[in-house]
Short mmCIF file of N, CA, C and O in Angstrom, two decimals:
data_model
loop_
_atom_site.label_atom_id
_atom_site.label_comp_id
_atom_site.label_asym_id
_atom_site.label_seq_id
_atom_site.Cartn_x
_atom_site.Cartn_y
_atom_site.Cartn_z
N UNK A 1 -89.19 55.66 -35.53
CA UNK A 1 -87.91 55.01 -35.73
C UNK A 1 -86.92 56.01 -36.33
O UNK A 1 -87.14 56.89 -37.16
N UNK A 2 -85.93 55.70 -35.79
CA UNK A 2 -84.57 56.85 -36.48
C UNK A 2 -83.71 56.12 -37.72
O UNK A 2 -83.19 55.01 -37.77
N UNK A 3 -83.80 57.30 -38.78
CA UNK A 3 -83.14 57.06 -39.89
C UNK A 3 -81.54 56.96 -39.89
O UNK A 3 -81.13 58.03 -39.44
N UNK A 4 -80.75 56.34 -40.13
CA UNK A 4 -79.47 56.44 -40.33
C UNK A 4 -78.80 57.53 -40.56
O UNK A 4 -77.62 57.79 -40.34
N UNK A 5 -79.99 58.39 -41.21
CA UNK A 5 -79.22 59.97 -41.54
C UNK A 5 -79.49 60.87 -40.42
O UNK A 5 -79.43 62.07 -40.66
N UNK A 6 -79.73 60.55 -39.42
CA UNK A 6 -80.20 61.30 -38.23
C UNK A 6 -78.37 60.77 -37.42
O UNK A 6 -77.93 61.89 -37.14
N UNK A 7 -77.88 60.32 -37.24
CA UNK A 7 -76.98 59.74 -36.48
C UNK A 7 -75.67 59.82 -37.36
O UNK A 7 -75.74 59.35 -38.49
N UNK A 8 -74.16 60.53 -36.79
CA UNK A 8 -73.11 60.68 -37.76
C UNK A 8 -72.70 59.22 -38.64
O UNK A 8 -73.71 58.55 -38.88
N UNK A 9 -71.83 58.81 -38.99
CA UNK A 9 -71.51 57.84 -39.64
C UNK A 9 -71.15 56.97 -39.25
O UNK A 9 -71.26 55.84 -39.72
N UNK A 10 -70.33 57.47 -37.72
CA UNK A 10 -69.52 56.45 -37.61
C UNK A 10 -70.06 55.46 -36.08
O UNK A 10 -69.36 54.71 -35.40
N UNK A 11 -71.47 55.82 -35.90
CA UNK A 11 -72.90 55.22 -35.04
C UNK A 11 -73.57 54.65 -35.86
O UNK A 11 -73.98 55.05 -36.95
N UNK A 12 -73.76 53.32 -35.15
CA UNK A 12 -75.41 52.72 -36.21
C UNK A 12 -76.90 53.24 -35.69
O UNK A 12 -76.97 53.82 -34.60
N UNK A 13 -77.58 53.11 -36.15
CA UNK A 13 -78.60 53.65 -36.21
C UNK A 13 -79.71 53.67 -34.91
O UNK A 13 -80.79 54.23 -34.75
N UNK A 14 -78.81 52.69 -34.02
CA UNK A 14 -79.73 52.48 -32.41
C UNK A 14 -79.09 52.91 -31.40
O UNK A 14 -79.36 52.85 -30.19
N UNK A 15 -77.55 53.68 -32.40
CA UNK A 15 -76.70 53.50 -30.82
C UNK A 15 -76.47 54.82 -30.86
O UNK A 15 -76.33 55.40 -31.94
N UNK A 16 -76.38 55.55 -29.52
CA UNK A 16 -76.43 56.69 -29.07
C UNK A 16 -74.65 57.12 -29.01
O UNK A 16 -73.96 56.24 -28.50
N UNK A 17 -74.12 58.00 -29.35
CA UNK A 17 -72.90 58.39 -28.80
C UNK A 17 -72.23 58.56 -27.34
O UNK A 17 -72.83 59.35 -26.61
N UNK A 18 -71.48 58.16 -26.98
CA UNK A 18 -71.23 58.65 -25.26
C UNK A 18 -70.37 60.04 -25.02
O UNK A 18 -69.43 60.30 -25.77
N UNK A 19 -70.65 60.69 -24.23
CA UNK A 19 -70.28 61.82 -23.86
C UNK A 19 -69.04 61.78 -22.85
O UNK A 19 -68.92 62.25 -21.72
N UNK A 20 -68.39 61.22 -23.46
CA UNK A 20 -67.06 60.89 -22.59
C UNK A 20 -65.50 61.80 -23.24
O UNK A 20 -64.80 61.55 -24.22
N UNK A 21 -65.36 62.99 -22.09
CA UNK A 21 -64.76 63.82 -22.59
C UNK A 21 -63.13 63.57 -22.52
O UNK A 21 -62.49 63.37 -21.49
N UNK A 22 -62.73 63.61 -23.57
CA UNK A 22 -61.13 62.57 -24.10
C UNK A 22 -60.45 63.95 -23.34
O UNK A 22 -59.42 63.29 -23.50
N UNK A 23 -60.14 64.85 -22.87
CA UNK A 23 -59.03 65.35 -22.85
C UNK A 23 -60.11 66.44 -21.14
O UNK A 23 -61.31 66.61 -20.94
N UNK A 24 -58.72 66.91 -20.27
CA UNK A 24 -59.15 66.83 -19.28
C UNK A 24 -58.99 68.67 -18.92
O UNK A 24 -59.69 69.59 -18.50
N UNK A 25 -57.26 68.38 -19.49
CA UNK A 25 -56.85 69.61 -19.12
C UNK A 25 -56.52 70.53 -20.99
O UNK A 25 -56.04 70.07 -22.03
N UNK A 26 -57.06 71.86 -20.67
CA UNK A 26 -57.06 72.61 -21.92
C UNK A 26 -56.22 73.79 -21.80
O UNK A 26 -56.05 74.26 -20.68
N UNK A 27 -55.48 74.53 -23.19
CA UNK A 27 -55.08 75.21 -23.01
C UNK A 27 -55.62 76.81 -22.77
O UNK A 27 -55.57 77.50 -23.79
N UNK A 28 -56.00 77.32 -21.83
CA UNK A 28 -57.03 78.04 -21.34
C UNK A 28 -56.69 79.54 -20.60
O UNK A 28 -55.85 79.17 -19.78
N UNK A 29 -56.83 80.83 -20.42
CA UNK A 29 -56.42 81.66 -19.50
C UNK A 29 -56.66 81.10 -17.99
O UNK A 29 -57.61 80.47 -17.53
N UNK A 30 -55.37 81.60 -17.32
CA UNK A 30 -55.35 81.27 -15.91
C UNK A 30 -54.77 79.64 -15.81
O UNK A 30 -54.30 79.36 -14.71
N UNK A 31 -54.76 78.65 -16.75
CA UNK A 31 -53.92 77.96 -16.38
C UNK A 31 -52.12 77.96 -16.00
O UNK A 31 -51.23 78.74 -16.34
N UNK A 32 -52.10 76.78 -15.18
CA UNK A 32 -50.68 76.72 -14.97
C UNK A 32 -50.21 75.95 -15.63
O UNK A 32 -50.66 74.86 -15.99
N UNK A 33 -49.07 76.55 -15.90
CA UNK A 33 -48.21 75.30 -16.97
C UNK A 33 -46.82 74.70 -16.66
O UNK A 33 -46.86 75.40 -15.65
N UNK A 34 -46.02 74.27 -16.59
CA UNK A 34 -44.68 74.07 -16.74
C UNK A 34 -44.15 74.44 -18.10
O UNK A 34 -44.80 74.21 -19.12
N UNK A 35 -42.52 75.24 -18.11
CA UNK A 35 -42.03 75.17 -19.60
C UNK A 35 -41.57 74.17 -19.37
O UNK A 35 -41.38 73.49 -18.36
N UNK A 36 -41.26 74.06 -20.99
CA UNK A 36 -40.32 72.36 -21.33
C UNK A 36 -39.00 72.94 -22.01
O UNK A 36 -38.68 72.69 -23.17
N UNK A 37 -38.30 73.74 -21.17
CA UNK A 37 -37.12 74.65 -21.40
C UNK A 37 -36.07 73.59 -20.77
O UNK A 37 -36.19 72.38 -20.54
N UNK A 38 -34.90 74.55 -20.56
CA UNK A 38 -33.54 73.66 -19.84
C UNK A 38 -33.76 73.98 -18.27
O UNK A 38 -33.36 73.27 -17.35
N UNK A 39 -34.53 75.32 -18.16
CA UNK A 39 -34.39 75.37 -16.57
C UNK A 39 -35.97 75.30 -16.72
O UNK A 39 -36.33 76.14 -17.55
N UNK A 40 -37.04 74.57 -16.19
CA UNK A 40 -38.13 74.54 -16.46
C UNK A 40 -38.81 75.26 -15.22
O UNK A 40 -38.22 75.27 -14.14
N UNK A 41 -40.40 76.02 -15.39
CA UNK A 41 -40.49 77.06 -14.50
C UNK A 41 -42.12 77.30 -14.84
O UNK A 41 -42.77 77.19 -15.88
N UNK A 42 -42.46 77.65 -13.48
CA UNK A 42 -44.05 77.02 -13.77
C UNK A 42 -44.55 78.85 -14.11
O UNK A 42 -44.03 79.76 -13.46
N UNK A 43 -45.60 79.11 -15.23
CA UNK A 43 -46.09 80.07 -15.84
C UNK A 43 -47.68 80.28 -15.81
O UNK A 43 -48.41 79.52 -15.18
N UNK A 44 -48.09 81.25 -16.46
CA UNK A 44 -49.91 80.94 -15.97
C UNK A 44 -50.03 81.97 -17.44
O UNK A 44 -49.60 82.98 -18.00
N UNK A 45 -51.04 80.71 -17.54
CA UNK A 45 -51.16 81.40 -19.12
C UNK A 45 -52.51 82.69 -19.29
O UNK A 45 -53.67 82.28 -19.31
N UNK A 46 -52.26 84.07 -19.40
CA UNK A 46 -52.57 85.13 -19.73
C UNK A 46 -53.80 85.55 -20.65
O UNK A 46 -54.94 85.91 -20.33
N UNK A 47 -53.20 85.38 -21.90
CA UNK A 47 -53.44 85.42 -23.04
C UNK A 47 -53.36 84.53 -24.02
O UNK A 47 -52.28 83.93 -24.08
N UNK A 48 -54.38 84.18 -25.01
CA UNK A 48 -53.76 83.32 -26.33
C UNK A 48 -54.03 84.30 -27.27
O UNK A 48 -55.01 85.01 -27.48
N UNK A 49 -52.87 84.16 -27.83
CA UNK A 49 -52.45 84.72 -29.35
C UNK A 49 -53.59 84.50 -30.50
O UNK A 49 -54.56 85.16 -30.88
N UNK A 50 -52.99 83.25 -30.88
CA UNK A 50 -53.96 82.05 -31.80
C UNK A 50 -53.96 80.58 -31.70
O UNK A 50 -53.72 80.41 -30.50
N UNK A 51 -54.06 79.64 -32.12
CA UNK A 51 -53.74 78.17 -31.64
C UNK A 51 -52.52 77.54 -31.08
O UNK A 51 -52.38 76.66 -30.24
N UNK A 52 -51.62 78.28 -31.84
CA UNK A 52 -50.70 78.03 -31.09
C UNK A 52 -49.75 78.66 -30.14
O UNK A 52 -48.81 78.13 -29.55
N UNK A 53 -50.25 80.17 -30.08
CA UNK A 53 -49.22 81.24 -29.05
C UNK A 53 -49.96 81.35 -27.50
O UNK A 53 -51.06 80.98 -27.07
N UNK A 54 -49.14 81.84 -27.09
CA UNK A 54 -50.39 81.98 -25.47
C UNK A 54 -49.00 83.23 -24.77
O UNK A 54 -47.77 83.11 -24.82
N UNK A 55 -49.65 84.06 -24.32
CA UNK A 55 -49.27 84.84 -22.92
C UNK A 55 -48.69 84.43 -22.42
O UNK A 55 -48.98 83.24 -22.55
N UNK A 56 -47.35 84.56 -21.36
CA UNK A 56 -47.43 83.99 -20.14
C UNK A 56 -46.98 84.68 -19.33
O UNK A 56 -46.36 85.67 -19.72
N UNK A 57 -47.12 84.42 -17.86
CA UNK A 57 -47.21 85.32 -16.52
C UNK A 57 -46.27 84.81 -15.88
O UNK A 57 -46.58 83.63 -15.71
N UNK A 58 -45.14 85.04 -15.35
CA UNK A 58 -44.64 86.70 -14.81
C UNK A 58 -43.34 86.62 -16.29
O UNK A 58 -42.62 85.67 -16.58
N UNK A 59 -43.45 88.02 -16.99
CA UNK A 59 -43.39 88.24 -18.04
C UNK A 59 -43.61 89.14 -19.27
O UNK A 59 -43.04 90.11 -19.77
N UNK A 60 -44.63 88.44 -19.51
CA UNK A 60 -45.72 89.07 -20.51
C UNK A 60 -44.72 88.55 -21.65
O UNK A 60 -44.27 89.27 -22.53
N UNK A 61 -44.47 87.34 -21.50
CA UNK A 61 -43.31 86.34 -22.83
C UNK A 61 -44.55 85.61 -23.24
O UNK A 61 -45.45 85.11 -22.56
N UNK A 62 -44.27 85.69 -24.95
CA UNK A 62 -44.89 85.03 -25.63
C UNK A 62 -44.34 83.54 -25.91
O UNK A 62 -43.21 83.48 -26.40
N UNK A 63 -44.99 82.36 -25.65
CA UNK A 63 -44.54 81.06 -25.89
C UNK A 63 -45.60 80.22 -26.85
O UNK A 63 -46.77 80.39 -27.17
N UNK A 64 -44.78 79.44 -27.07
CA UNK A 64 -45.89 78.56 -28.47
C UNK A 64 -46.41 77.42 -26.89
O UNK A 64 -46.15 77.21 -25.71
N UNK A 65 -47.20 77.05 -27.93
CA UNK A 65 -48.03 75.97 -26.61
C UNK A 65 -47.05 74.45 -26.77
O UNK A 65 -46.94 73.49 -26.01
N UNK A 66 -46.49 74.73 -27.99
CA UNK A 66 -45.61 73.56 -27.53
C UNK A 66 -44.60 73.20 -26.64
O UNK A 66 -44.19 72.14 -26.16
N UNK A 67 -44.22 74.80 -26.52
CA UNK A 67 -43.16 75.10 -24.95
C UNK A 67 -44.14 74.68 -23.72
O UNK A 67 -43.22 74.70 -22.90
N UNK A 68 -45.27 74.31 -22.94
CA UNK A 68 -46.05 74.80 -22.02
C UNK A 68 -46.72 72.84 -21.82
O UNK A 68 -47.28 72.10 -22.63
N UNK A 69 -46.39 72.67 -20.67
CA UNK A 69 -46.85 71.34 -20.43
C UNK A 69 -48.06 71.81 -19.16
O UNK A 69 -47.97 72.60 -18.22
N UNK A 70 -48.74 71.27 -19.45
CA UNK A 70 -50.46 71.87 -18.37
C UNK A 70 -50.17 71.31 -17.45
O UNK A 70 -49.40 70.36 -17.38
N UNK A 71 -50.95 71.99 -16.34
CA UNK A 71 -51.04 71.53 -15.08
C UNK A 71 -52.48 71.03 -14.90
O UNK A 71 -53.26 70.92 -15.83
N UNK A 72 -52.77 70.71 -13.56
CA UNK A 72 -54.06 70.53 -13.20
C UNK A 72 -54.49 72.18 -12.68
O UNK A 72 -55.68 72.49 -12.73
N UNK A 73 -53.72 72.94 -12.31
CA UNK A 73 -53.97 74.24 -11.98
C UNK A 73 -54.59 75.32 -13.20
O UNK A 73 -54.34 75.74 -14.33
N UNK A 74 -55.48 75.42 -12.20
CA UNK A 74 -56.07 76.57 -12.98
C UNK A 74 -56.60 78.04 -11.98
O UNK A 74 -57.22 77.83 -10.94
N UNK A 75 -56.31 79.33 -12.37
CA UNK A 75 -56.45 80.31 -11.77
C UNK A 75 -57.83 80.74 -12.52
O UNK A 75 -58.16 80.13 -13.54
N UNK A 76 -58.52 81.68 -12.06
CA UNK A 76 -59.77 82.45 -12.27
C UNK A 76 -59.09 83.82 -12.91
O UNK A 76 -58.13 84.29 -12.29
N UNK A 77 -59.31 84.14 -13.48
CA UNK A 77 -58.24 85.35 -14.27
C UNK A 77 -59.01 85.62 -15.48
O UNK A 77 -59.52 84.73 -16.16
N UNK A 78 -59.10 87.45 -15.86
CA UNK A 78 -59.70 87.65 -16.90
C UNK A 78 -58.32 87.77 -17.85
O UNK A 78 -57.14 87.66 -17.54
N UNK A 79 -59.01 88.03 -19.20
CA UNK A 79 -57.75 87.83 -20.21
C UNK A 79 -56.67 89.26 -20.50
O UNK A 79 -57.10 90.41 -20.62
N UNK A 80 -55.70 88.99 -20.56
CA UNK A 80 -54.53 89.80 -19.78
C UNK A 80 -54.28 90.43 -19.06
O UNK A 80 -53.79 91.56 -19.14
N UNK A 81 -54.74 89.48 -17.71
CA UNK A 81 -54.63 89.67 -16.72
C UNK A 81 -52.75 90.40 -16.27
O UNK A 81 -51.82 89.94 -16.93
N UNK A 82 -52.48 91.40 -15.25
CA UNK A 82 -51.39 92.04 -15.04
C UNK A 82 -50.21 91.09 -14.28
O UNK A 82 -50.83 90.22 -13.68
N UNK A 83 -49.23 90.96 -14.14
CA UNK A 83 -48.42 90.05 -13.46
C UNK A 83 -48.70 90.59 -11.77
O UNK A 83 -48.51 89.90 -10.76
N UNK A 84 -48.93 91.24 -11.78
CA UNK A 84 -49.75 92.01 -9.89
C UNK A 84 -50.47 91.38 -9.71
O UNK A 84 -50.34 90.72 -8.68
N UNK A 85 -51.83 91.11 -10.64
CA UNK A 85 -52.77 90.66 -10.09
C UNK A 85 -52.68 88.78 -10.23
O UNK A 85 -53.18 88.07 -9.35
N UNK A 86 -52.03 88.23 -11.33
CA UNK A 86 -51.45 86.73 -11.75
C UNK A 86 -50.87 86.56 -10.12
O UNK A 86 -51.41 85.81 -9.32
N UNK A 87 -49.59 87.45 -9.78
CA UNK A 87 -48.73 86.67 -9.03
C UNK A 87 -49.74 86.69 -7.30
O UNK A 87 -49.52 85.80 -6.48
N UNK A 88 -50.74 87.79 -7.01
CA UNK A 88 -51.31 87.68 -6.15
C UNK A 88 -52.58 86.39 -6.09
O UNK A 88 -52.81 85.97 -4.96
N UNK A 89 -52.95 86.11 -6.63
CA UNK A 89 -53.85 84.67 -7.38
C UNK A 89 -52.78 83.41 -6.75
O UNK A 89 -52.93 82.67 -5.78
N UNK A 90 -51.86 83.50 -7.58
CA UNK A 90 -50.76 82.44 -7.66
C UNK A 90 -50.81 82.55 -5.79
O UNK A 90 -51.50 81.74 -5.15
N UNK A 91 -50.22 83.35 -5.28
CA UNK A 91 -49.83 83.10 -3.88
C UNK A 91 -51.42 82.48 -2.93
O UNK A 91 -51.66 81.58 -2.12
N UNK A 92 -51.98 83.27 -3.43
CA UNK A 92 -53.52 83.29 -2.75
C UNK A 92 -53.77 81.67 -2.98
O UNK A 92 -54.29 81.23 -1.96
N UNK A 93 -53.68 81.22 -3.42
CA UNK A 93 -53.92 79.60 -4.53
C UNK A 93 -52.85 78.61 -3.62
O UNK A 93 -53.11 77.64 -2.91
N UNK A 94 -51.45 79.31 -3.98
CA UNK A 94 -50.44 78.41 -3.09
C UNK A 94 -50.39 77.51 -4.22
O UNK A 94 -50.45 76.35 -3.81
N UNK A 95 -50.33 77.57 -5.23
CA UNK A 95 -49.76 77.04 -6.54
C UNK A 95 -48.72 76.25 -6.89
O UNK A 95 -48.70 75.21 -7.55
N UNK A 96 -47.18 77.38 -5.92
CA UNK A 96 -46.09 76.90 -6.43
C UNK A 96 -45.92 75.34 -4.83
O UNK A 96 -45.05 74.51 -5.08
N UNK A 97 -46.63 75.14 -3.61
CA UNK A 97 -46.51 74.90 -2.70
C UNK A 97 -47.12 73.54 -2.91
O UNK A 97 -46.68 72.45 -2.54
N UNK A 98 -48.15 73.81 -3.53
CA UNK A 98 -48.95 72.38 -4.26
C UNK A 98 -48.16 71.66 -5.18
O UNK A 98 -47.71 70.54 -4.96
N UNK A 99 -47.94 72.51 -6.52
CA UNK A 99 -46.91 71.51 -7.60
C UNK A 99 -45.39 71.16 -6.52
O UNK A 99 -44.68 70.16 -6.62
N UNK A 100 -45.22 72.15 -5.66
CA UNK A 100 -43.52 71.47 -4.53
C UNK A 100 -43.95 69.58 -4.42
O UNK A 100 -43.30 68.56 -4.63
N UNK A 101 -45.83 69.95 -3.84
CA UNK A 101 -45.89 68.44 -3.02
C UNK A 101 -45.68 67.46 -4.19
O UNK A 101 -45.02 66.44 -4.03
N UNK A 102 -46.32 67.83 -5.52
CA UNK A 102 -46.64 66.65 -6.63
C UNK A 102 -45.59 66.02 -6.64
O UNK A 102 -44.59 66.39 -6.04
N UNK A 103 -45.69 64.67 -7.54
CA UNK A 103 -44.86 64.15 -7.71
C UNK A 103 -43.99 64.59 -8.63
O UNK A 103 -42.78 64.48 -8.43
N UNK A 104 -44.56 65.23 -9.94
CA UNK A 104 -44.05 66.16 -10.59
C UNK A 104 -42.91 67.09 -10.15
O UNK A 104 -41.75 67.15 -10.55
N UNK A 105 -43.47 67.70 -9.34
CA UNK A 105 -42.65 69.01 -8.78
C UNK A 105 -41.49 68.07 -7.83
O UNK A 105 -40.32 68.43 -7.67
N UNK A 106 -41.86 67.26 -7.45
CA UNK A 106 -40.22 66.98 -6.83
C UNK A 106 -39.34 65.55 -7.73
O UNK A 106 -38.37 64.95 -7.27
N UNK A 107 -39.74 65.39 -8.54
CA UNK A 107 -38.81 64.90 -9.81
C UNK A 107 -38.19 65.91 -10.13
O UNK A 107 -36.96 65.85 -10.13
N UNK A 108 -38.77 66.96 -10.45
CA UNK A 108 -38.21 68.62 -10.77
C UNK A 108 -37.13 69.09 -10.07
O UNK A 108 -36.05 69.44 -10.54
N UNK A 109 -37.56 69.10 -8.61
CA UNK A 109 -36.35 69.16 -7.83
C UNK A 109 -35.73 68.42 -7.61
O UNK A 109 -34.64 68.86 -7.24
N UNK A 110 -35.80 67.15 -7.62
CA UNK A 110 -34.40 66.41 -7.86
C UNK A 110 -34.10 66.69 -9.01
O UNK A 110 -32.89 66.80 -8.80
N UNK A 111 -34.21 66.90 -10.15
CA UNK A 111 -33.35 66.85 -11.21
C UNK A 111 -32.71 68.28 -11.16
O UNK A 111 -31.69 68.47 -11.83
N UNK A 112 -33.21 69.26 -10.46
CA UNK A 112 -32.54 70.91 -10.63
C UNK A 112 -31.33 70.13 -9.15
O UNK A 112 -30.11 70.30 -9.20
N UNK A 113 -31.87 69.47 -8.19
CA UNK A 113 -30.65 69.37 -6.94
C UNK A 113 -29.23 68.38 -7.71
O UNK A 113 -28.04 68.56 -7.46
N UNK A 114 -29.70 67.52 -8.51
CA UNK A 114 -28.86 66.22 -8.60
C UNK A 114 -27.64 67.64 -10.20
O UNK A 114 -26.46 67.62 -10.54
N UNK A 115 -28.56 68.32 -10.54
CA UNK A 115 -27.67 69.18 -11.68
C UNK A 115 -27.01 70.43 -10.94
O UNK A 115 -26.33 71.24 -11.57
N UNK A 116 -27.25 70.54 -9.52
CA UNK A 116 -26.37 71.66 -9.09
C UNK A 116 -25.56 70.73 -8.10
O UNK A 116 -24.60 71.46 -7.88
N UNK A 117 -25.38 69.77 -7.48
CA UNK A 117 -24.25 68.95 -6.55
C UNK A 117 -23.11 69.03 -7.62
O UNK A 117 -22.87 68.91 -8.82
N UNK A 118 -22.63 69.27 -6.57
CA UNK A 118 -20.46 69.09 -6.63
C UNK A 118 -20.30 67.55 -6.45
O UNK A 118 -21.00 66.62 -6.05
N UNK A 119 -19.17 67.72 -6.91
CA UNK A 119 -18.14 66.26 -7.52
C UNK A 119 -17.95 65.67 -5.97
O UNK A 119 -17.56 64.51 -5.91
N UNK A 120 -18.16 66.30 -4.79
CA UNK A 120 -18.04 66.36 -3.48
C UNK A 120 -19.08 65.20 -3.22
O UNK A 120 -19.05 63.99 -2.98
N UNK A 121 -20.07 66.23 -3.39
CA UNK A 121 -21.75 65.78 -3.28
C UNK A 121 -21.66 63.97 -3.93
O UNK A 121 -21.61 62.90 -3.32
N UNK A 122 -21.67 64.26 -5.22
CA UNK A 122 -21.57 62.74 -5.90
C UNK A 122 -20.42 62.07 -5.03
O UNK A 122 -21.12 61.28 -4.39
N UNK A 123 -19.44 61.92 -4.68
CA UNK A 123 -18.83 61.31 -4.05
C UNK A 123 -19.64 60.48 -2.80
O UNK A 123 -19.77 59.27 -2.63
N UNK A 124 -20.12 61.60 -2.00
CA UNK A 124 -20.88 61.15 -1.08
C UNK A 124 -22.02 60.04 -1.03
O UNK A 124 -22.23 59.08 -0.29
N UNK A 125 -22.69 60.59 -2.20
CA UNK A 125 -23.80 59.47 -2.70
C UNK A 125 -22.95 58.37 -2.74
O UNK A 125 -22.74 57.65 -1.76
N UNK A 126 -22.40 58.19 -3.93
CA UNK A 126 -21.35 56.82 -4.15
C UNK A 126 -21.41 55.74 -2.79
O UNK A 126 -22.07 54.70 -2.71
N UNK A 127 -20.52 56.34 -1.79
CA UNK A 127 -20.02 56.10 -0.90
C UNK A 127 -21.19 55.49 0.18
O UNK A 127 -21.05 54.63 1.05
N UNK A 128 -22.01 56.01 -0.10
CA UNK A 128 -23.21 55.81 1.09
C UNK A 128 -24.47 54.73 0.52
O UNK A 128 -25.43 54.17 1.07
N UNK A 129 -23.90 54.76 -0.95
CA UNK A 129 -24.88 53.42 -1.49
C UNK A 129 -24.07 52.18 -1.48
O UNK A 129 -24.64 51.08 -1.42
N UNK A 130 -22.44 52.32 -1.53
CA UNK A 130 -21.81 51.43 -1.36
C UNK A 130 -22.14 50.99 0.56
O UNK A 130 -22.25 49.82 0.92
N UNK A 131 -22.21 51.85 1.28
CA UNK A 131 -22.55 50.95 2.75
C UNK A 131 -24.06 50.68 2.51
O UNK A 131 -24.45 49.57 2.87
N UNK A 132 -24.93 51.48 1.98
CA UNK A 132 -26.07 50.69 1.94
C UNK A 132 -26.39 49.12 1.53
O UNK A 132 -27.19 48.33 2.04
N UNK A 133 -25.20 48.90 0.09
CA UNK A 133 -25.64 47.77 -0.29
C UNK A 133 -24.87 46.48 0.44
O UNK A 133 -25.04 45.29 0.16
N UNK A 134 -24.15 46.93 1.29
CA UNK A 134 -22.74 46.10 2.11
C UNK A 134 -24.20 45.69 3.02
O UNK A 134 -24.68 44.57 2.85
N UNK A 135 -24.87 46.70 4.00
CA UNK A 135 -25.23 46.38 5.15
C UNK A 135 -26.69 45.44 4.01
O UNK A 135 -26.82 44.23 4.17
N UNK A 136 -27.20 45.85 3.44
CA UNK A 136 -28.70 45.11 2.86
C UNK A 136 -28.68 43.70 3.30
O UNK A 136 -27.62 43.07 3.35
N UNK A 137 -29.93 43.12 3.63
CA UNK A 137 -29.80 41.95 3.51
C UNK A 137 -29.74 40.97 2.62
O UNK A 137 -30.60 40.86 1.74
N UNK A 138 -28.53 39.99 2.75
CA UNK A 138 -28.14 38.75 1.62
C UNK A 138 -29.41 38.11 0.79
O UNK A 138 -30.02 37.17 1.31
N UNK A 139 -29.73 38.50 -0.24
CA UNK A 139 -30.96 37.39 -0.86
C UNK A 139 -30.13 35.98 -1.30
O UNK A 139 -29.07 35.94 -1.92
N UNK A 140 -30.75 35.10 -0.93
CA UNK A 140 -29.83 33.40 -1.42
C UNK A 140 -30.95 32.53 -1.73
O UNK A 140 -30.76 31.37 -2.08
#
């Protein structure tokens, strides 16, 4: 029989812990990240500093990890790795072609398209949601 002191504290004494791993994506060499800048721009992390600094690729800019939102991407890369060999990975991978499809990546681009349209552009929209909602059909 197992003693209570065999098992941490916060288990009773029959029950086993589950191995259910809380977090998916880590901050790691060869991941991809997004910054959380004004023009945001996907990076591959290099090097870590210490807990909170990391490398990043194409560069060799040091960012805190609080700048750096993870991807599901991850590259195979030893640690400081060269931006030659990062950006040949990156293409080889098709990285930036994958985050294009996410949903992610094209919230992204709409928000970089909807912040570079002219007063032109917005006009147009306007105009074309106003016939959209003319032609919609009547709900009654």
């Amino acid at each position: 029989s197992k003693s209570a002191r065999d098992h941490p504290p916060h288990f009773s004494a029959g029950e086993e812990p589950l191995a259910i791993m809380v977090f998916k994506r880590f901050v790691q060499i060869g991941r991809v990240c997004v910054t959380n800048e004004n023009d945001p721009r996907l990076v591959t992390i290099v090097d870590l500093l210490d807990s909170n600094r990391a490398v990043v690729s194409p560069g060799r800019e040091v960012l805190t990890t609080r700048k750096l939102n993870l991807t599901r991407f991850v590259l195979k890369l030893g640690p400081g790795a060269r931006d030659v060999v990062v950006a040949r990975k990156f293409a080889e991978a098709k990285i930036a072609e994958k985050f294009a499809d996410s949903v992610w990546g094209k919230r992204l681009q709409a928000r970089r398209d909807k912040k570079a349209s002219t007063d032109f552009d917005r006009f147009k929209i306007h105009k074309q949601k106003r016939i959209d909602r003319f032609n919609a059909p009547k709900k009654h």
